[in-house]
């Protein structure tokens, strides 16, 4: 198992701006990445909307899996609040975001890599360290810091790669805030 460093490069209350930034960074990375969905859901209405977008996610009660889980065949609506997780379906990312309302979530795109940028002396970064995360209604990767804004994180090998982080931030009119998190994968 390896870790990447997730660097916050844009925090905004404007969800459309955050989505625009994600689209730009996805275009820079190239390829067609898989997406990991991770959310904390407390509302039956939000749960219904999310299940419409992601019909068979993995989930478990935030009070513990013994209180209810997808593996046990329980009804998630009767086990709220739940932690929901899903993998795949990149075309479901924006509908998932729209379904969330105020609930916190993170979407992580597993990229093919960050490109080499010779004029900036940046080498190719392979998929092992190239991810992109959008946290919705949360500032951190794991929804431990709920907020009313949204943060775009670029993942690199380590926080000392400030040139790469800054170059990516510049592409979305963002800036490296200095805030990083270790992201085990």
PDB file of C-alpha atoms in Angstrom:
ATOM      1  CA  UNK A   1       0.000   0.000   0.000  1.00  0.00           C
ATOM      2  CA  UNK A   2       1.261   3.466  -0.820  1.00  0.00           C
ATOM      3  CA  UNK A   3       0.221   6.946   0.187  1.00  0.00           C
ATOM      4  CA  UNK A   4      -0.237  10.034  -1.887  1.00  0.00           C
ATOM      5  CA  UNK A   5      -0.400  13.569  -0.587  1.00  0.00           C
ATOM      6  CA  UNK A   6      -3.672  15.372  -1.217  1.00  0.00           C
ATOM      7  CA  UNK A   7      -3.098  19.111  -1.526  1.00  0.00           C
ATOM      8  CA  UNK A   8      -6.015  21.552  -1.331  1.00  0.00           C
ATOM      9  CA  UNK A   9      -5.846  23.844  -4.363  1.00  0.00           C
ATOM     10  CA  UNK A  10      -9.329  25.378  -4.410  1.00  0.00           C
ATOM     11  CA  UNK A  11     -11.925  25.913  -1.694  1.00  0.00           C
ATOM     12  CA  UNK A  12     -15.147  27.612  -2.709  1.00  0.00           C
ATOM     13  CA  UNK A  13     -18.792  27.938  -1.735  1.00  0.00           C
ATOM     14  CA  UNK A  14     -19.639  27.796  -5.454  1.00  0.00           C
ATOM     15  CA  UNK A  15     -20.165  24.126  -6.304  1.00  0.00           C
ATOM     16  CA  UNK A  16     -20.278  24.917 -10.043  1.00  0.00           C
ATOM     17  CA  UNK A  17     -16.816  26.493  -9.756  1.00  0.00           C
ATOM     18  CA  UNK A  18     -15.481  23.386  -8.004  1.00  0.00           C
ATOM     19  CA  UNK A  19     -16.965  21.112 -10.691  1.00  0.00           C
ATOM     20  CA  UNK A  20     -15.479  23.339 -13.418  1.00  0.00           C
ATOM     21  CA  UNK A  21     -12.058  22.990 -11.753  1.00  0.00           C
ATOM     22  CA  UNK A  22     -12.431  19.199 -11.616  1.00  0.00           C
ATOM     23  CA  UNK A  23     -13.309  19.089 -15.330  1.00  0.00           C
ATOM     24  CA  UNK A  24     -10.190  21.112 -16.209  1.00  0.00           C
ATOM     25  CA  UNK A  25      -7.932  18.881 -14.106  1.00  0.00           C
ATOM     26  CA  UNK A  26      -9.487  15.737 -15.578  1.00  0.00           C
ATOM     27  CA  UNK A  27      -8.769  17.081 -19.071  1.00  0.00           C
ATOM     28  CA  UNK A  28      -5.136  17.723 -18.077  1.00  0.00           C
ATOM     29  CA  UNK A  29      -4.737  14.173 -16.768  1.00  0.00           C
ATOM     30  CA  UNK A  30      -6.222  12.559 -19.870  1.00  0.00           C
ATOM     31  CA  UNK A  31      -7.637   9.042 -19.890  1.00  0.00           C
ATOM     32  CA  UNK A  32     -10.950   7.925 -18.491  1.00  0.00           C
ATOM     33  CA  UNK A  33     -10.631   7.520 -14.747  1.00  0.00           C
ATOM     34  CA  UNK A  34     -12.653   5.454 -12.326  1.00  0.00           C
ATOM     35  CA  UNK A  35     -14.377   7.297  -9.484  1.00  0.00           C
ATOM     36  CA  UNK A  36     -14.676   6.375  -5.814  1.00  0.00           C
ATOM     37  CA  UNK A  37     -17.755   7.773  -4.057  1.00  0.00           C
ATOM     38  CA  UNK A  38     -17.803   8.209  -0.301  1.00  0.00           C
ATOM     39  CA  UNK A  39     -20.558   9.962   1.673  1.00  0.00           C
ATOM     40  CA  UNK A  40     -22.210  10.321   5.031  1.00  0.00           C
ATOM     41  CA  UNK A  41     -25.959  10.363   4.643  1.00  0.00           C
ATOM     42  CA  UNK A  42     -28.399  11.346   7.358  1.00  0.00           C
ATOM     43  CA  UNK A  43     -31.496  12.319   5.369  1.00  0.00           C
ATOM     44  CA  UNK A  44     -34.032   9.881   3.873  1.00  0.00           C
ATOM     45  CA  UNK A  45     -34.638  12.303   0.977  1.00  0.00           C
ATOM     46  CA  UNK A  46     -30.941  12.516   0.127  1.00  0.00           C
ATOM     47  CA  UNK A  47     -30.623   8.745   0.473  1.00  0.00           C
ATOM     48  CA  UNK A  48     -33.441   8.220  -2.038  1.00  0.00           C
ATOM     49  CA  UNK A  49     -31.829  10.614  -4.540  1.00  0.00           C
ATOM     50  CA  UNK A  50     -28.375   9.038  -4.121  1.00  0.00           C
ATOM     51  CA  UNK A  51     -29.756   5.496  -4.515  1.00  0.00           C
ATOM     52  CA  UNK A  52     -31.416   6.622  -7.739  1.00  0.00           C
ATOM     53  CA  UNK A  53     -27.958   7.604  -9.059  1.00  0.00           C
ATOM     54  CA  UNK A  54     -25.989   4.727  -7.472  1.00  0.00           C
ATOM     55  CA  UNK A  55     -28.507   1.898  -7.099  1.00  0.00           C
ATOM     56  CA  UNK A  56     -26.314  -0.712  -5.362  1.00  0.00           C
ATOM     57  CA  UNK A  57     -23.694   0.994  -3.215  1.00  0.00           C
ATOM     58  CA  UNK A  58     -21.925  -0.525  -0.278  1.00  0.00           C
ATOM     59  CA  UNK A  59     -23.095   1.066   2.971  1.00  0.00           C
ATOM     60  CA  UNK A  60     -23.089   0.530   6.705  1.00  0.00           C
ATOM     61  CA  UNK A  61     -24.625   2.244   9.680  1.00  0.00           C
ATOM     62  CA  UNK A  62     -22.457   5.002  11.152  1.00  0.00           C
ATOM     63  CA  UNK A  63     -23.414   3.498  14.509  1.00  0.00           C
ATOM     64  CA  UNK A  64     -21.617   0.318  13.440  1.00  0.00           C
ATOM     65  CA  UNK A  65     -22.186  -2.412  10.832  1.00  0.00           C
ATOM     66  CA  UNK A  66     -24.035  -4.520  13.393  1.00  0.00           C
ATOM     67  CA  UNK A  67     -26.722  -1.787  13.337  1.00  0.00           C
ATOM     68  CA  UNK A  68     -27.176  -2.362   9.601  1.00  0.00           C
ATOM     69  CA  UNK A  69     -25.298  -2.814   6.333  1.00  0.00           C
ATOM     70  CA  UNK A  70     -25.661  -3.650   2.666  1.00  0.00           C
ATOM     71  CA  UNK A  71     -23.874  -6.968   3.302  1.00  0.00           C
ATOM     72  CA  UNK A  72     -26.575  -7.960   5.798  1.00  0.00           C
ATOM     73  CA  UNK A  73     -29.293  -7.044   3.277  1.00  0.00           C
ATOM     74  CA  UNK A  74     -30.741  -4.334   5.544  1.00  0.00           C
ATOM     75  CA  UNK A  75     -32.769  -1.369   4.354  1.00  0.00           C
ATOM     76  CA  UNK A  76     -30.472   1.684   4.487  1.00  0.00           C
ATOM     77  CA  UNK A  77     -33.401   4.036   5.169  1.00  0.00           C
ATOM     78  CA  UNK A  78     -34.008   2.248   8.464  1.00  0.00           C
ATOM     79  CA  UNK A  79     -30.341   2.497   9.479  1.00  0.00           C
ATOM     80  CA  UNK A  80     -29.646   6.215   9.029  1.00  0.00           C
ATOM     81  CA  UNK A  81     -27.183   7.788   9.458  1.00  0.00           C
ATOM     82  CA  UNK A  82     -25.087   5.688   7.104  1.00  0.00           C
ATOM     83  CA  UNK A  83     -21.695   5.738   5.469  1.00  0.00           C
ATOM     84  CA  UNK A  84     -22.032   5.022   1.731  1.00  0.00           C
ATOM     85  CA  UNK A  85     -19.256   3.893  -0.598  1.00  0.00           C
ATOM     86  CA  UNK A  86     -19.221   3.044  -4.303  1.00  0.00           C
ATOM     87  CA  UNK A  87     -16.608   2.551  -7.027  1.00  0.00           C
ATOM     88  CA  UNK A  88     -16.765   3.037 -10.783  1.00  0.00           C
ATOM     89  CA  UNK A  89     -19.296   4.869 -12.951  1.00  0.00           C
ATOM     90  CA  UNK A  90     -17.532   8.158 -13.786  1.00  0.00           C
ATOM     91  CA  UNK A  91     -20.639   9.381 -15.623  1.00  0.00           C
ATOM     92  CA  UNK A  92     -22.517   9.314 -12.297  1.00  0.00           C
ATOM     93  CA  UNK A  93     -20.225  11.854 -10.590  1.00  0.00           C
ATOM     94  CA  UNK A  94     -22.189  15.010 -11.327  1.00  0.00           C
ATOM     95  CA  UNK A  95     -25.626  13.436 -10.737  1.00  0.00           C
ATOM     96  CA  UNK A  96     -24.273  12.086  -7.418  1.00  0.00           C
ATOM     97  CA  UNK A  97     -23.080  15.582  -6.444  1.00  0.00           C
ATOM     98  CA  UNK A  98     -26.479  17.043  -7.349  1.00  0.00           C
ATOM     99  CA  UNK A  99     -28.243  14.405  -5.242  1.00  0.00           C
ATOM    100  CA  UNK A 100     -26.233  15.193  -2.094  1.00  0.00           C
ATOM    101  CA  UNK A 101     -27.879  18.420  -1.009  1.00  0.00           C
ATOM    102  CA  UNK A 102     -26.074  19.468   2.202  1.00  0.00           C
ATOM    103  CA  UNK A 103     -24.600  16.030   2.981  1.00  0.00           C
ATOM    104  CA  UNK A 104     -20.786  15.718   3.049  1.00  0.00           C
ATOM    105  CA  UNK A 105     -19.046  13.521   0.499  1.00  0.00           C
ATOM    106  CA  UNK A 106     -15.805  12.930  -1.361  1.00  0.00           C
ATOM    107  CA  UNK A 107     -15.335  11.831  -4.954  1.00  0.00           C
ATOM    108  CA  UNK A 108     -11.887  10.568  -5.924  1.00  0.00           C
ATOM    109  CA  UNK A 109     -10.873  10.108  -9.539  1.00  0.00           C
ATOM    110  CA  UNK A 110      -8.110   7.508 -10.052  1.00  0.00           C
ATOM    111  CA  UNK A 111      -6.109   9.100 -12.858  1.00  0.00           C
ATOM    112  CA  UNK A 112      -3.751   7.585 -15.409  1.00  0.00           C
ATOM    113  CA  UNK A 113      -1.154  10.142 -14.317  1.00  0.00           C
ATOM    114  CA  UNK A 114      -0.205  13.798 -14.221  1.00  0.00           C
ATOM    115  CA  UNK A 115       1.549  14.767 -17.457  1.00  0.00           C
ATOM    116  CA  UNK A 116       5.132  15.834 -17.851  1.00  0.00           C
ATOM    117  CA  UNK A 117       5.450  19.598 -18.241  1.00  0.00           C
ATOM    118  CA  UNK A 118       8.983  20.175 -19.565  1.00  0.00           C
ATOM    119  CA  UNK A 119       8.747  23.980 -19.519  1.00  0.00           C
ATOM    120  CA  UNK A 120       7.998  23.779 -15.773  1.00  0.00           C
ATOM    121  CA  UNK A 121      10.564  20.981 -15.198  1.00  0.00           C
ATOM    122  CA  UNK A 122       7.793  18.579 -14.115  1.00  0.00           C
ATOM    123  CA  UNK A 123       8.184  14.888 -14.849  1.00  0.00           C
ATOM    124  CA  UNK A 124       5.357  12.469 -15.565  1.00  0.00           C
ATOM    125  CA  UNK A 125       3.656  11.153 -12.434  1.00  0.00           C
ATOM    126  CA  UNK A 126       2.138   7.710 -12.901  1.00  0.00           C
ATOM    127  CA  UNK A 127      -1.246   6.537 -11.695  1.00  0.00           C
ATOM    128  CA  UNK A 128       0.272   5.310  -8.441  1.00  0.00           C
ATOM    129  CA  UNK A 129       0.273   8.901  -7.132  1.00  0.00           C
ATOM    130  CA  UNK A 130      -2.144  10.683  -9.459  1.00  0.00           C
ATOM    131  CA  UNK A 131      -5.596  11.240  -8.033  1.00  0.00           C
ATOM    132  CA  UNK A 132      -8.047  14.084  -7.871  1.00  0.00           C
ATOM    133  CA  UNK A 133     -10.536  14.500  -5.030  1.00  0.00           C
ATOM    134  CA  UNK A 134     -13.502  16.815  -4.710  1.00  0.00           C
ATOM    135  CA  UNK A 135     -14.878  17.113  -1.220  1.00  0.00           C
ATOM    136  CA  UNK A 136     -18.447  18.382  -1.189  1.00  0.00           C
ATOM    137  CA  UNK A 137     -19.745  20.070   1.962  1.00  0.00           C
ATOM    138  CA  UNK A 138     -16.505  19.062   3.649  1.00  0.00           C
ATOM    139  CA  UNK A 139     -12.941  20.326   3.705  1.00  0.00           C
ATOM    140  CA  UNK A 140     -11.210  16.997   4.280  1.00  0.00           C
ATOM    141  CA  UNK A 141     -11.041  13.695   2.443  1.00  0.00           C
ATOM    142  CA  UNK A 142     -12.957  11.757   5.095  1.00  0.00           C
ATOM    143  CA  UNK A 143     -15.828  14.160   5.898  1.00  0.00           C
ATOM    144  CA  UNK A 144     -14.539  14.757   9.412  1.00  0.00           C
ATOM    145  CA  UNK A 145     -14.634  18.524   8.839  1.00  0.00           C
ATOM    146  CA  UNK A 146     -18.106  19.323   7.435  1.00  0.00           C
ATOM    147  CA  UNK A 147     -18.468  22.794   5.952  1.00  0.00           C
ATOM    148  CA  UNK A 148     -20.638  24.761   3.588  1.00  0.00           C
ATOM    149  CA  UNK A 149     -17.916  24.884   0.975  1.00  0.00           C
ATOM    150  CA  UNK A 150     -16.213  22.451  -1.359  1.00  0.00           C
ATOM    151  CA  UNK A 151     -12.518  21.689  -1.843  1.00  0.00           C
ATOM    152  CA  UNK A 152     -10.558  20.379  -4.819  1.00  0.00           C
ATOM    153  CA  UNK A 153      -7.495  18.333  -3.851  1.00  0.00           C
ATOM    154  CA  UNK A 154      -4.764  17.209  -6.238  1.00  0.00           C
ATOM    155  CA  UNK A 155      -2.743  14.159  -5.214  1.00  0.00           C
ATOM    156  CA  UNK A 156       0.987  13.872  -5.771  1.00  0.00           C
ATOM    157  CA  UNK A 157       3.830  11.785  -4.330  1.00  0.00           C
ATOM    158  CA  UNK A 158       4.624  14.139  -1.461  1.00  0.00           C
ATOM    159  CA  UNK A 159       3.945  17.626  -0.176  1.00  0.00           C
ATOM    160  CA  UNK A 160       7.399  18.745  -1.283  1.00  0.00           C
ATOM    161  CA  UNK A 161       6.143  18.658  -4.889  1.00  0.00           C
ATOM    162  CA  UNK A 162       4.980  22.242  -4.541  1.00  0.00           C
ATOM    163  CA  UNK A 163       5.912  23.029  -8.163  1.00  0.00           C
ATOM    164  CA  UNK A 164       3.481  20.378  -9.462  1.00  0.00           C
ATOM    165  CA  UNK A 165       0.804  21.405  -6.956  1.00  0.00           C
ATOM    166  CA  UNK A 166       1.224  25.083  -7.880  1.00  0.00           C
ATOM    167  CA  UNK A 167       1.184  24.338 -11.612  1.00  0.00           C
ATOM    168  CA  UNK A 168      -2.080  22.386 -11.297  1.00  0.00           C
ATOM    169  CA  UNK A 169      -3.600  25.073  -9.051  1.00  0.00           C
ATOM    170  CA  UNK A 170      -2.724  27.734 -11.641  1.00  0.00           C
ATOM    171  CA  UNK A 171      -4.661  25.803 -14.311  1.00  0.00           C
ATOM    172  CA  UNK A 172      -7.886  26.251 -12.307  1.00  0.00           C
ATOM    173  CA  UNK A 173      -7.183  29.776 -11.001  1.00  0.00           C
ATOM    174  CA  UNK A 174      -6.683  28.276  -7.579  1.00  0.00           C
ATOM    175  CA  UNK A 175      -3.727  28.333  -5.246  1.00  0.00           C
ATOM    176  CA  UNK A 176      -1.981  25.854  -3.004  1.00  0.00           C
ATOM    177  CA  UNK A 177      -3.223  26.681   0.470  1.00  0.00           C
ATOM    178  CA  UNK A 178      -0.504  24.691   2.208  1.00  0.00           C
ATOM    179  CA  UNK A 179      -3.163  22.304   3.525  1.00  0.00           C
ATOM    180  CA  UNK A 180      -2.328  18.649   2.803  1.00  0.00           C
ATOM    181  CA  UNK A 181      -3.552  15.257   3.932  1.00  0.00           C
ATOM    182  CA  UNK A 182      -1.966  11.865   3.640  1.00  0.00           C
ATOM    183  CA  UNK A 183      -4.175   9.656   1.508  1.00  0.00           C
ATOM    184  CA  UNK A 184      -3.550   5.917   1.878  1.00  0.00           C
ATOM    185  CA  UNK A 185      -4.661   3.754  -1.051  1.00  0.00           C
TER     186      UNK A 185
END
